[in-house]
Coordinates of C-alpha atoms and ligand atoms in Angstrom, one line a residue:
M1 CA 296.1 110.8 108.7
T2 CA 299.7 111.6 109.8
K3 CA 300.0 108.1 111.3
K4 CA 298.8 106.5 108.1
I5 CA 301.1 108.5 105.9
F6 CA 304.0 107.7 108.2
L7 CA 303.3 104.0 108.2
S8 CA 303.0 104.0 104.4
I9 CA 306.3 105.8 103.9
F10 CA 308.0 103.6 106.5
L11 CA 306.6 100.4 104.9
I12 CA 307.7 101.4 101.4
T13 CA 311.2 102.1 102.8
I14 CA 311.4 98.7 104.4
C15 CA 310.3 97.0 101.2
A16 CA 312.7 99.1 99.1
L17 CA 315.5 98.2 101.5
I18 CA 314.8 94.5 101.4
F19 CA 314.5 94.6 97.6
A20 CA 317.8 96.6 97.3
V21 CA 319.7 94.2 99.6
V22 CA 318.5 91.1 97.9
S23 CA 319.0 92.4 94.4
M24 CA 322.4 93.7 95.3
L25 CA 323.3 90.3 96.5
F26 CA 322.2 88.7 93.3
V27 CA 323.8 91.3 91.1
T28 CA 327.1 91.0 93.0
G29 CA 326.9 87.2 92.9
S30 CA 326.3 87.1 89.1
Y31 CA 329.0 89.7 88.5
I32 CA 331.5 87.7 90.5
N33 CA 330.5 84.5 88.6
K34 CA 330.9 86.3 85.3
R35 CA 334.3 87.5 86.2
I36 CA 335.4 84.1 87.4
K37 CA 334.1 82.5 84.3
E38 CA 336.0 84.9 82.1
E39 CA 339.1 84.4 84.2
L40 CA 338.8 80.6 83.9
Y41 CA 338.2 80.8 80.2
N42 CA 341.3 83.0 79.7
E43 CA 343.4 80.7 81.8
A44 CA 342.2 77.5 80.1
N45 CA 343.0 79.2 76.7
Y46 CA 346.4 80.3 77.9
L47 CA 347.3 76.9 79.4
G48 CA 346.0 75.1 76.3
A49 CA 348.2 77.2 74.1
G50 CA 351.2 76.7 76.4
I51 CA 350.8 72.9 76.4
E52 CA 350.4 72.7 72.6
S53 CA 353.5 74.8 72.0
S54 CA 355.8 73.6 74.9
G55 CA 354.5 70.1 75.7
E56 CA 354.2 68.6 79.2
G57 CA 357.2 70.5 80.5
Y58 CA 355.1 73.7 80.4
M59 CA 352.8 72.2 83.1
T60 CA 355.7 71.4 85.5
R61 CA 356.8 75.0 85.4
L62 CA 353.4 76.3 86.5
S63 CA 353.1 77.8 89.9
Q64 CA 351.4 75.7 92.6
S65 CA 349.5 78.7 93.8
G66 CA 346.4 80.2 92.0
H67 CA 343.7 78.1 90.3
R68 CA 343.8 74.4 90.3
V69 CA 344.7 73.0 86.9
T70 CA 344.1 69.5 85.8
W71 CA 345.2 68.0 82.4
I72 CA 343.2 64.9 81.4
S73 CA 343.9 62.6 78.5
G74 CA 341.2 61.8 76.0
E75 CA 340.9 58.4 77.8
G76 CA 340.2 60.0 81.1
N77 CA 343.7 59.6 82.7
V78 CA 345.1 62.6 84.7
L79 CA 348.2 63.7 82.9
F80 CA 348.8 66.6 85.3
D81 CA 347.2 68.1 88.4
S82 CA 348.4 71.2 90.1
R83 CA 347.4 69.8 93.5
G84 CA 349.5 66.7 92.8
E85 CA 346.6 64.2 93.1
D86 CA 347.2 61.0 91.2
N87 CA 345.2 59.2 88.6
A88 CA 343.8 56.6 91.0
S89 CA 342.3 59.1 93.4
M90 CA 340.8 61.2 90.6
S91 CA 338.9 58.7 88.5
G92 CA 335.7 59.3 86.5
Y93 CA 336.8 62.6 85.0
L94 CA 335.2 61.9 81.7
E95 CA 331.9 61.9 83.5
R96 CA 332.4 65.5 84.8
E97 CA 330.0 67.9 83.3
E98 CA 332.5 70.4 82.1
V99 CA 334.9 67.7 80.7
K100 CA 332.1 66.0 79.0
A101 CA 330.9 69.2 77.4
A102 CA 334.5 70.2 76.3
L103 CA 334.9 66.8 74.6
E104 CA 331.5 66.8 73.0
S105 CA 330.8 70.5 72.1
E106 CA 331.8 72.0 68.8
D107 CA 333.7 74.9 70.2
G108 CA 335.6 72.5 72.6
Y109 CA 334.7 74.3 75.8
G110 CA 332.8 73.1 78.9
Y111 CA 331.8 75.0 82.0
S112 CA 330.1 74.0 85.2
S113 CA 329.9 75.0 88.9
R114 CA 329.2 72.9 92.0
Y115 CA 328.5 73.7 95.6
S116 CA 330.3 72.0 98.5
D117 CA 328.2 69.8 100.8
T118 CA 327.9 72.6 103.3
M119 CA 326.9 75.0 100.5
S120 CA 329.6 77.4 101.9
E121 CA 331.9 77.0 98.9
K122 CA 331.3 77.1 95.2
T123 CA 333.7 75.7 92.7
N124 CA 333.6 76.8 89.0
Y125 CA 335.2 74.6 86.4
C126 CA 336.2 75.5 82.9
A127 CA 337.5 72.8 80.5
K128 CA 339.1 73.2 77.1
R129 CA 339.6 70.4 74.5
L130 CA 343.2 70.5 73.1
N131 CA 344.1 69.5 69.6
D132 CA 345.4 66.1 70.7
G133 CA 342.0 65.3 72.2
S134 CA 343.2 65.9 75.8
V135 CA 341.3 68.3 78.0
I136 CA 342.8 71.1 80.2
R137 CA 340.5 72.0 83.1
V138 CA 340.9 75.1 85.3
S139 CA 338.9 75.3 88.6
S140 CA 338.5 78.0 91.1
A141 CA 336.8 77.8 94.5
H142 CA 335.3 80.7 96.3
Y143 CA 332.7 81.5 98.9
S144 CA 329.1 81.0 97.9
I145 CA 326.8 84.0 97.9
W146 CA 325.2 82.7 101.1
E147 CA 328.5 82.5 102.8
I148 CA 329.2 86.1 101.7
L149 CA 325.8 87.1 103.0
I150 CA 326.4 85.5 106.4
D151 CA 329.8 87.1 106.6
M152 CA 328.3 90.5 105.8
M153 CA 325.2 90.0 108.0
S154 CA 326.4 92.3 110.9
S155 CA 327.2 95.1 108.5
V156 CA 324.0 94.6 106.6
V157 CA 321.9 94.6 109.8
L158 CA 323.7 97.8 111.0
I159 CA 323.2 99.6 107.7
S160 CA 319.6 98.4 107.5
A161 CA 319.0 99.6 111.1
L162 CA 320.5 103.0 110.3
T163 CA 318.5 103.2 107.1
L164 CA 315.3 102.4 108.9
I165 CA 316.0 105.0 111.6
A166 CA 316.7 107.6 108.9
S167 CA 313.6 106.6 107.0
A168 CA 311.5 106.7 110.1
A169 CA 312.7 110.2 110.8
L170 CA 312.1 111.2 107.2
A171 CA 308.7 109.6 107.3
I172 CA 307.7 111.7 110.3
V173 CA 308.9 114.9 108.7
L174 CA 307.3 114.0 105.4
S175 CA 304.0 113.0 106.8
R176 CA 303.8 116.2 108.9
M177 CA 304.7 118.2 105.8
I178 CA 301.9 116.5 103.8
V179 CA 299.3 116.9 106.5
K180 CA 300.2 120.5 107.6
P181 CA 298.7 122.3 104.6
I182 CA 295.5 120.2 105.0
S183 CA 295.2 121.1 108.7
L184 CA 295.7 124.7 107.8
I185 CA 292.7 124.7 105.4
D186 CA 290.1 127.3 106.5
I187 CA 286.7 126.3 105.1
D188 CA 285.5 129.8 105.9
K189 CA 288.0 131.2 103.3
P190 CA 288.1 128.6 100.6
D191 CA 289.6 131.1 98.1
V192 CA 292.6 131.8 100.3
T193 CA 293.4 128.1 100.7
H194 CA 296.6 127.5 98.7
A195 CA 297.3 124.0 99.8
Y196 CA 296.8 121.3 97.2
S197 CA 294.9 122.6 94.3
E198 CA 293.3 119.2 94.0
L199 CA 291.5 119.8 97.3
R200 CA 290.0 123.2 96.2
P201 CA 286.7 121.9 94.9
V202 CA 286.2 119.8 98.0
V203 CA 287.1 122.8 100.3
K204 CA 284.7 125.0 98.2
K205 CA 281.9 122.4 98.6
L206 CA 282.6 122.1 102.4
S207 CA 282.6 125.9 102.7
D208 CA 279.2 126.2 100.9
Q209 CA 277.7 123.5 103.1
K210 CA 279.1 125.2 106.2
K211 CA 277.6 128.5 105.2
R212 CA 274.2 126.7 104.6
I213 CA 274.4 125.0 108.0
D214 CA 275.5 128.3 109.7
N215 CA 272.4 130.0 108.2
Q216 CA 270.2 127.2 109.3
I217 CA 271.6 127.2 112.8
A218 CA 271.1 131.0 112.9
E219 CA 267.6 130.6 111.8
L220 CA 266.9 127.9 114.3
R221 CA 268.5 130.1 117.1
L222 CA 266.3 133.0 116.1
K223 CA 263.2 130.7 116.2
Q224 CA 264.3 129.3 119.5
T225 CA 264.8 132.9 120.9
E226 CA 261.4 133.9 119.6
F227 CA 259.9 130.7 121.1
E228 CA 261.6 131.4 124.4
A229 CA 260.5 135.0 124.4
I230 CA 256.9 134.0 123.8
T231 CA 256.9 131.2 126.3
S232 CA 258.8 133.1 129.0
N233 CA 256.2 135.8 129.0
M234 CA 253.4 133.3 129.2
S235 CA 251.5 133.0 132.5
E236 CA 250.8 129.4 131.5
G237 CA 253.5 126.8 132.2
M238 CA 254.8 125.1 129.1
I239 CA 257.2 122.2 128.8
T240 CA 258.3 120.2 125.8
V241 CA 260.0 116.8 126.1
D242 CA 261.4 114.3 123.7
Y243 CA 260.3 110.6 123.6
M244 CA 262.6 109.8 126.5
A245 CA 261.0 112.5 128.7
N246 CA 264.2 114.6 128.4
V247 CA 263.3 118.3 128.8
L248 CA 263.7 120.3 125.6
T249 CA 262.1 123.5 126.9
C250 CA 260.7 124.6 130.2
N251 CA 259.5 128.2 130.6
Q252 CA 259.7 130.3 133.8
S253 CA 256.0 129.8 134.6
A254 CA 256.4 126.0 134.5
K255 CA 259.4 126.1 136.8
R256 CA 257.5 128.4 139.2
I257 CA 254.4 126.2 139.2
L258 CA 256.3 123.0 139.6
G259 CA 258.6 124.6 142.2
C260 CA 261.8 123.3 140.7
G261 CA 263.7 126.6 141.0
D262 CA 265.8 128.2 138.3
K263 CA 267.7 125.1 137.3
T264 CA 265.9 122.8 134.8
P265 CA 266.5 119.1 135.4
S266 CA 267.5 117.2 132.3
N267 CA 264.6 114.7 132.7
A268 CA 261.0 115.8 133.1
L269 CA 260.4 113.1 135.7
S270 CA 262.6 115.1 138.1
L271 CA 260.7 118.3 137.5
T272 CA 258.2 117.4 140.2
T273 CA 257.2 114.6 142.4
G274 CA 253.5 115.2 141.7
I275 CA 251.9 112.0 140.4
E276 CA 249.4 113.9 138.3
F277 CA 252.1 115.6 136.2
R278 CA 254.1 112.4 135.7
Q279 CA 251.0 110.3 134.8
S280 CA 249.8 112.9 132.2
M281 CA 253.2 113.1 130.6
M282 CA 253.6 109.3 130.4
T283 CA 250.1 109.0 128.9
A284 CA 251.1 111.6 126.3
L285 CA 254.4 109.8 125.5
S286 CA 252.3 106.7 124.9
G287 CA 250.5 108.6 122.2
K288 CA 247.3 109.6 124.0
K289 CA 246.2 113.1 125.1
A290 CA 245.9 113.5 128.8
Q291 CA 244.4 116.0 131.2
S292 CA 244.5 116.2 134.9
Q293 CA 244.5 118.7 137.8
L294 CA 247.4 119.9 140.0
K295 CA 246.7 121.6 143.3
T296 CA 249.7 123.3 144.8
G297 CA 250.3 126.4 147.0
G298 CA 246.6 127.3 147.1
F299 CA 246.5 127.4 143.3
C300 CA 244.7 125.0 141.0
Y301 CA 246.3 124.1 137.6
S302 CA 245.0 122.1 134.7
I303 CA 247.7 119.9 133.1
I304 CA 247.1 119.3 129.4
A305 CA 249.6 116.9 127.9
S306 CA 249.6 116.2 124.2
P307 CA 251.7 113.8 122.2
V308 CA 253.9 115.0 119.3
I309 CA 253.4 112.4 116.6
E310 CA 255.4 112.3 113.4
D311 CA 255.1 109.5 110.8
G312 CA 253.1 107.5 113.3
N313 CA 255.9 107.7 115.9
V314 CA 255.6 109.6 119.2
N315 CA 258.6 112.0 119.1
G316 CA 257.8 113.8 122.4
A317 CA 255.1 115.7 124.2
V318 CA 253.9 119.2 124.9
I319 CA 252.7 119.8 128.4
V320 CA 250.7 123.0 129.2
L321 CA 249.9 124.1 132.8
L322 CA 246.9 126.4 132.9
D323 CA 246.1 128.4 136.0
E324 CA 242.5 127.6 136.8
T325 CA 242.5 129.0 140.3
E326 CA 240.2 131.9 139.3
K327 CA 238.0 129.7 137.3
E328 CA 237.8 127.3 140.2
S329 CA 237.0 130.0 142.7
R330 CA 234.4 131.4 140.3
E331 CA 232.9 127.9 140.1
A332 CA 232.9 127.8 143.9
L333 CA 231.3 131.2 144.1
R334 CA 228.7 130.2 141.5
R335 CA 227.9 127.1 143.5
E336 CA 227.7 129.1 146.7
F337 CA 225.5 131.7 145.0
T338 CA 223.1 129.1 143.6
S339 CA 222.8 127.4 147.0
N340 CA 222.3 130.8 148.7
V341 CA 219.7 131.9 146.2
S342 CA 217.9 128.6 146.6
H343 CA 218.0 129.0 150.4
E344 CA 216.9 132.6 150.4
L345 CA 214.0 131.9 148.1
K346 CA 213.0 128.7 150.0
T347 CA 212.6 130.5 153.3
P348 CA 209.8 133.0 152.2
L349 CA 208.2 130.4 149.9
T350 CA 208.0 127.9 152.8
S351 CA 206.3 130.7 154.9
I352 CA 203.9 131.6 152.1
S353 CA 203.0 128.0 151.4
G354 CA 202.6 127.4 155.2
F355 CA 200.2 130.4 155.6
A356 CA 198.3 129.4 152.5
E357 CA 197.8 125.8 153.7
L358 CA 196.5 127.0 157.1
I359 CA 194.0 129.3 155.3
R360 CA 193.0 126.5 152.8
D361 CA 192.5 124.0 155.7
G362 CA 190.2 126.5 157.5
L363 CA 192.6 126.6 160.5
V364 CA 192.7 130.4 160.4
N365 CA 189.7 132.3 161.9
D366 CA 188.5 135.6 160.5
G367 CA 190.4 137.7 163.0
Q368 CA 193.7 136.1 162.1
R369 CA 193.1 136.0 158.3
A370 CA 194.3 139.6 157.8
H371 CA 197.4 139.0 159.8
F372 CA 198.2 135.8 157.8
A373 CA 197.5 137.6 154.5
D374 CA 199.8 140.4 155.6
N375 CA 202.6 137.9 156.3
I376 CA 202.1 136.4 152.9
C377 CA 202.4 139.9 151.4
K378 CA 205.6 140.6 153.3
E379 CA 207.2 137.3 152.4
S380 CA 206.2 137.8 148.7
A381 CA 207.6 141.4 148.8
R382 CA 210.9 140.0 150.3
M383 CA 211.0 137.4 147.5
L384 CA 210.3 140.0 144.8
S385 CA 213.0 142.3 146.2
L386 CA 215.4 139.4 146.3
I387 CA 214.6 138.4 142.7
D388 CA 214.9 142.1 141.7
D389 CA 218.4 142.3 143.3
I390 CA 219.5 139.0 141.7
I391 CA 218.4 140.3 138.3
K392 CA 220.3 143.6 138.9
L393 CA 223.4 141.8 140.0
S394 CA 223.4 139.3 137.2
R395 CA 223.1 142.2 134.7
L396 CA 226.0 144.1 136.3
D397 CA 227.9 140.8 136.5
G398 CA 227.3 139.8 132.9
K399 CA 229.7 140.6 130.2
E400 CA 227.3 142.7 128.1
I401 CA 225.5 145.3 130.2
P402 CA 222.4 146.5 128.5
Y403 CA 222.8 150.0 129.9
D404 CA 223.7 153.3 128.2
K405 CA 226.1 155.8 129.7
T406 CA 225.1 159.4 129.5
R407 CA 226.1 162.6 131.3
I408 CA 224.3 162.6 134.6
D409 CA 224.2 164.7 137.7
L410 CA 224.9 162.8 140.9
Y411 CA 223.1 165.5 143.0
E412 CA 220.0 164.9 140.8
C413 CA 220.2 161.1 141.4
A414 CA 220.7 161.6 145.2
S415 CA 217.7 163.9 145.5
Q416 CA 215.5 161.3 143.6
V417 CA 216.6 158.7 146.2
K418 CA 216.0 161.1 149.0
E419 CA 212.4 161.6 147.9
R420 CA 211.9 157.8 147.6
L421 CA 213.3 157.1 151.1
E422 CA 212.1 160.1 153.1
G423 CA 208.8 158.3 154.1
I424 CA 210.7 155.2 155.4
A425 CA 213.1 157.3 157.3
A426 CA 210.4 159.4 158.8
K427 CA 208.7 156.3 160.2
R428 CA 211.7 155.9 162.5
S429 CA 212.2 159.6 163.0
I430 CA 215.5 159.4 161.1
T431 CA 216.6 162.6 159.3
L432 CA 217.7 162.2 155.8
S433 CA 219.5 165.2 154.3
L434 CA 221.2 166.0 151.1
T435 CA 224.2 168.3 151.0
G436 CA 226.7 169.5 148.4
S437 CA 226.2 170.5 144.8
S438 CA 225.9 169.2 141.3
A439 CA 228.7 166.7 140.2
Y440 CA 228.6 165.2 136.7
I441 CA 229.7 161.9 135.5
E442 CA 229.4 159.7 132.4
G443 CA 227.2 156.9 133.7
N444 CA 223.8 155.3 133.9
A445 CA 221.3 157.2 136.1
N446 CA 219.3 154.0 137.1
I447 CA 222.4 152.2 138.3
V448 CA 223.8 155.2 140.1
E449 CA 220.4 155.7 141.8
D450 CA 220.4 152.1 142.8
M451 CA 223.8 152.6 144.4
I452 CA 222.7 155.6 146.4
Y453 CA 219.4 154.0 147.2
N454 CA 221.1 150.8 148.6
L455 CA 223.6 152.8 150.7
C456 CA 220.9 155.1 152.1
D457 CA 218.6 152.1 152.7
N458 CA 221.3 150.5 154.7
A459 CA 222.1 153.7 156.5
I460 CA 218.5 153.9 157.6
K461 CA 218.1 150.1 158.3
Y462 CA 221.2 149.9 160.4
N463 CA 220.5 153.1 162.2
N464 CA 219.0 154.0 165.6
D465 CA 215.6 155.6 165.8
R466 CA 216.0 159.4 165.6
G467 CA 219.3 158.9 163.9
S468 CA 220.5 160.8 160.9
V469 CA 221.6 160.0 157.4
I470 CA 223.6 162.6 155.3
V471 CA 224.1 162.2 151.5
D472 CA 226.8 164.5 150.3
V473 CA 227.6 165.1 146.6
G474 CA 230.4 167.1 145.1
E475 CA 233.8 167.2 143.5
H476 CA 237.2 166.6 145.1
K477 CA 240.5 167.0 143.2
G478 CA 238.6 167.1 139.9
R479 CA 236.7 163.8 140.6
S480 CA 233.0 163.6 141.3
Y481 CA 231.8 161.7 144.4
F482 CA 228.9 161.0 146.6
S483 CA 229.0 159.8 150.2
V484 CA 226.4 158.4 152.5
S485 CA 227.0 158.7 156.2
D486 CA 225.0 157.6 159.2
N487 CA 225.3 157.6 163.0
G488 CA 224.0 154.1 163.2
I489 CA 225.3 150.8 164.6
G490 CA 228.5 150.7 162.6
I491 CA 230.4 147.7 161.3
P492 CA 233.1 145.9 163.2
P493 CA 236.6 146.3 161.5
S494 CA 236.9 142.5 161.0
E495 CA 233.7 142.4 158.9
L496 CA 234.6 145.4 156.7
S497 CA 236.3 143.3 154.0
R498 CA 233.4 140.9 153.7
I499 CA 230.3 143.1 153.6
Y500 CA 230.5 143.5 149.8
E501 CA 230.3 139.7 149.3
R502 CA 227.0 138.3 148.1
F503 CA 224.6 137.3 150.8
Y504 CA 227.1 138.3 153.5
R505 CA 225.5 139.9 156.5
V506 CA 227.1 141.0 159.8
D507 CA 224.1 140.0 161.8
K508 CA 222.1 137.5 159.7
S509 CA 218.9 137.3 161.8
H510 CA 218.7 141.1 162.3
S511 CA 219.3 141.8 158.6
K512 CA 216.5 139.3 157.6
E513 CA 214.2 140.8 160.1
I514 CA 214.5 144.2 158.7
G515 CA 214.1 142.9 155.1
G516 CA 217.8 142.8 153.9
T517 CA 218.6 140.5 151.0
G518 CA 222.3 140.5 151.6
L519 CA 222.8 141.7 148.0
G520 CA 222.6 145.5 148.4
L521 CA 226.4 146.2 148.8
S522 CA 227.2 143.6 146.2
I523 CA 225.2 145.6 143.7
V524 CA 226.9 148.8 144.9
K525 CA 230.3 147.1 144.3
H526 CA 229.5 145.9 140.8
A527 CA 227.9 149.2 139.9
A528 CA 231.1 151.0 141.0
I529 CA 233.2 148.6 138.8
Y530 CA 230.9 149.3 135.9
H531 CA 231.6 153.1 136.4
N532 CA 235.3 152.7 137.2
A533 CA 234.6 154.2 140.6
E534 CA 236.3 153.5 143.9
I535 CA 234.6 152.7 147.2
D536 CA 235.9 153.9 150.5
T537 CA 234.3 152.4 153.7
Q538 CA 234.8 154.0 157.1
S539 CA 232.9 152.6 160.0
T540 CA 233.1 152.6 163.8
P541 CA 230.9 150.2 165.7
G542 CA 228.4 152.2 167.8
K543 CA 229.2 155.5 166.0
G544 CA 228.3 155.1 162.4
T545 CA 229.3 154.4 158.9
K546 CA 230.5 156.5 156.0
I547 CA 230.7 155.1 152.5
T548 CA 232.2 157.3 149.7
V549 CA 232.0 156.4 146.0
T550 CA 234.5 158.5 143.9
F551 CA 234.1 158.4 140.1
Ligands
LIG601 P1 221.5 143.6 153.5 O1 220.5 143.4 152.5 O2 221.6 142.5 154.5 O3 221.6 144.9 154.0 P2 223.9 144.4 152.2 O4 224.7 143.8 151.2 O5 223.3 145.7 151.9 O6 222.9 143.4 152.7 O7 224.8 144.7 153.5 C1 225.6 143.7 154.0 C2 225.8 143.8 155.5 O8 226.6 144.9 155.8 C3 224.5 144.0 156.2 O9 223.9 142.8 156.5 C4 224.9 144.8 157.4 O10 225.2 143.9 158.4 C5 226.2 145.5 157.0 N1 225.9 147.0 156.7 C6 225.7 147.5 155.5 N2 225.5 148.9 155.6 C7 225.6 149.2 156.9 C8 225.6 150.4 157.6 N3 225.3 151.6 157.1 N4 225.7 150.3 159.0 C9 225.9 149.1 159.6 N5 226.0 147.9 158.9 C10 225.9 148.0 157.6

């Protein structure tokens, strides 16, 4: 703006200067002409009067200096010439414009001016008709206006240059003075702006618009902060990109999952080298939803990329990374469980069907029949106990457990179990004893009895003949507990972490031989979870095992 104002002022000054110089020249020129004309008229009149009163002798007394004077007779003969030129060299006077005009005009005057061949000199002529019909002509030569201009050129150029420098300086000062109040306008305080009252409505409008924009920006910032607060606390990764795949937002989880550190690259293609992520994003940016899987660092993520479409155009994409590791491992567990169940059921069924076929085909004699029937019974019982355990486990594992919790006495539950198992223990001369006292919990008696039963059953199964099993019930530090300890074969420390897995057995063949399903401790674990109880397992191979459940 300053530059524009400066140029405008400077240009105006140049134009004004040129106009002033040219007009001064013309005014001066016409003034000089006017004065000369007046002078010549006066002189012609004066000379005319002199000749008419004093005759030819008056002319001879005239000074040779000054204007040139020529006296011409009515016939065109030169009667007198102050330059002394004779008639022969000065022919054709009657044809001269001023002489002709003086002879023909009513007032008897004629005036003309002529330039020299080089235009450097201009001669003005004034002629007056005398009473005797002769004409007196006075002429004056002087420099033409162009000659004056050329003469004055150096001074004109100098003055013009000085004027231009002065005007340039003035233009700079003026343009700054004009612009300064505008640059000092504060649109935050439109009422305090004193510069240029004409600008006040514009400043007011700008100020209103700025306030609106400021409010909108504040609102957007708030929304962005809210969005960042929500997404930063999400365990899922979330990335938003524009249509050029430039990252708009990328939460902490996404950075962690994609392993790109704390710094977010500007383009999403640089977030990871994983082909699955890139492909899903590019598909979303082409307008189609995409889903794929990303396996990294032992975790499994599902990539869901959705296009953001507005007015039919893809403006960007939202990419969500869901941790599906648990789901995947659950799936794997479910597959393993199904295959284990099938396998566990198939074994007794194969035996049963084999024994039945032998009996059907008459290959079993009377003496062996009872033995085969006994095997069928044992395998069926194993199958039933397995199915029973699976049902219990699936109930405990399910989201809705169809059991009620009431106030129950752990000691009571333990004595019920003792009664049920005493016969089995006695067969192997194992002593099963119950110690402690009543301890109450909010729970389900059937489930608690199953827990104690499974632990005591194991303590008997994995015990030596004439061994002992002690069930202890009581309270410790305000918490009810029961423990089952035996002096049996014990569990190697390396296996302790796995015995609660479904179908896991330390010694598979031994466990099957003694009728284990591999689900007993799994049921104990899920029953403990159901009661918010903790399990503590202490075992020494060859010495025995103690499992404590604290509610
Ligand atoms: P099972 O039906 O085979 O007994 P469990 O889930 O009850 O299955 O037990 C898992 C495994 O833990 C058993 O196969 C056994 O090897 C081991 N185990 C459990 N209790 C004891 C114990 N008291 N003493 C020694 N080993 C045990």
